[in-house]
Amino acid sequence: QKEVEQDPGPLSVPEGAIVSLNCTYSNSAFQYFMWYRQYSRKGPELLMYTYSSGNKEDGRFTAQVDKSSKYISLFIRDSQPSDSATYLCAMHTGNTPLVFGKGTRLSVIA
Amino acid sequence: EPEVTQTPSHQVTQMGQEVILRCVPISNHLYFYWYRQILGQKVEFLVSFYNNEISEKSEIFDDQFSVERPDGSNFTLKIRSTKLEDSAMYFCASSEGGVNTEAFFGQGTRLTVV
């Protein structure tokens, strides 16, 4: 089993839709969870950073962590064409490097 | 807003040549990292650097790779003898307080080995 699994998509939604992006992981020692947005041939841009289980909201973005299920989600409300990008989940234990998912490619159609 | 900057944005080199990729981390950050992303693959950790020494490295980071902080602002990744499979995007990142703080990435250097 891969350490971090993420459906690569592509995911295509109409403008204004709610988008749900997900990752599962196998290492129960992961405690810090991140979502990065990556535009084509650019560097990952940090969107959300959460510790342990629970929800965190920032504007149109909500990150959820369910450690019991080893499952994390990113929700995007009122999606915009400018949200079209690849979304990477990443996580670590607190004293190990980031482990990334493969990324989900999202297209928001106007 | 502070950002991590990387140069060059694109580097083409012949197999067997040495390349140096350069990064200027965010100024008050103390931890520096190199990651790479082969086209269509995951972002993979290469090395972390703190207090002028390597703190952790991955299996990818073999003897062909080295890192250096030659002065107070730059952080470099050297590949001594490039191979075709070294072709990838190389990302520098920095964080204020180690792996349990947020890492900010640069825009990347696209390395093409021919």
PDB file of N, CA and C in Angstrom, chain B residues 14 19 21 23 28 47 49 56 61 73 87 91-92:
ATOM      1  N   GLN B  14      24.108  18.822 -20.586  1.00  0.00           N
ATOM      2  CA  GLN B  14      24.454  17.543 -21.198  1.00  0.00           C
ATOM      3  C   GLN B  14      24.734  16.522 -20.115  1.00  0.00           C
ATOM      4  N   VAL B  19      25.738  20.533 -12.542  1.00  0.00           N
ATOM      5  CA  VAL B  19      24.828  21.674 -12.497  1.00  0.00           C
ATOM      6  C   VAL B  19      24.692  22.150 -11.056  1.00  0.00           C
ATOM      7  N   LEU B  21      21.948  24.382  -8.859  1.00  0.00           N
ATOM      8  CA  LEU B  21      20.650  25.045  -8.774  1.00  0.00           C
ATOM      9  C   LEU B  21      20.678  25.938  -7.542  1.00  0.00           C
ATOM     10  N   CYS B  23      18.941  28.865  -4.829  1.00  0.00           N
ATOM     11  CA  CYS B  23      17.721  29.208  -4.105  1.00  0.00           C
ATOM     12  C   CYS B  23      18.042  30.300  -3.095  1.00  0.00           C
ATOM     13  N   ASN B  28      13.930  34.968   7.229  1.00  0.00           N
ATOM     14  CA  ASN B  28      13.973  34.583   8.644  1.00  0.00           C
ATOM     15  C   ASN B  28      13.783  33.085   8.847  1.00  0.00           C
ATOM     16  N   VAL B  47      16.385  16.393   0.463  1.00  0.00           N
ATOM     17  CA  VAL B  47      17.292  16.706   1.562  1.00  0.00           C
ATOM     18  C   VAL B  47      16.751  17.871   2.379  1.00  0.00           C
ATOM     19  N   PHE B  49      18.133  20.742   5.462  1.00  0.00           N
ATOM     20  CA  PHE B  49      19.388  21.393   5.860  1.00  0.00           C
ATOM     21  C   PHE B  49      19.088  22.380   6.956  1.00  0.00           C
ATOM     22  N   GLU B  56      18.537  15.613   7.201  1.00  0.00           N
ATOM     23  CA  GLU B  56      17.965  14.370   6.714  1.00  0.00           C
ATOM     24  C   GLU B  56      18.095  14.329   5.197  1.00  0.00           C
ATOM     25  N   PHE B  61      19.027  11.070  -2.728  1.00  0.00           N
ATOM     26  CA  PHE B  61      20.143  11.995  -2.506  1.00  0.00           C
ATOM     27  C   PHE B  61      21.412  11.189  -2.299  1.00  0.00           C
ATOM     28  N   SER B  73      22.487  34.045   2.434  1.00  0.00           N
ATOM     29  CA  SER B  73      21.200  34.098   1.774  1.00  0.00           C
ATOM     30  C   SER B  73      20.962  32.955   0.788  1.00  0.00           C
ATOM     31  N   SER B  87      16.466  14.540 -14.919  1.00  0.00           N
ATOM     32  CA  SER B  87      15.551  15.523 -15.510  1.00  0.00           C
ATOM     33  C   SER B  87      14.279  15.595 -14.677  1.00  0.00           C
ATOM     34  N   PHE B  91      12.501  21.761  -6.617  1.00  0.00           N
ATOM     35  CA  PHE B  91      11.905  22.803  -5.793  1.00  0.00           C
ATOM     36  C   PHE B  91      12.727  22.989  -4.527  1.00  0.00           C
ATOM     37  N   CYS B  92      13.007  24.220  -4.233  1.00  0.00           N
ATOM     38  CA  CYS B  92      13.579  24.596  -2.953  1.00  0.00           C
ATOM     39  C   CYS B  92      12.431  25.024  -2.039  1.00  0.00           C
TER      40      CYS B  92
END
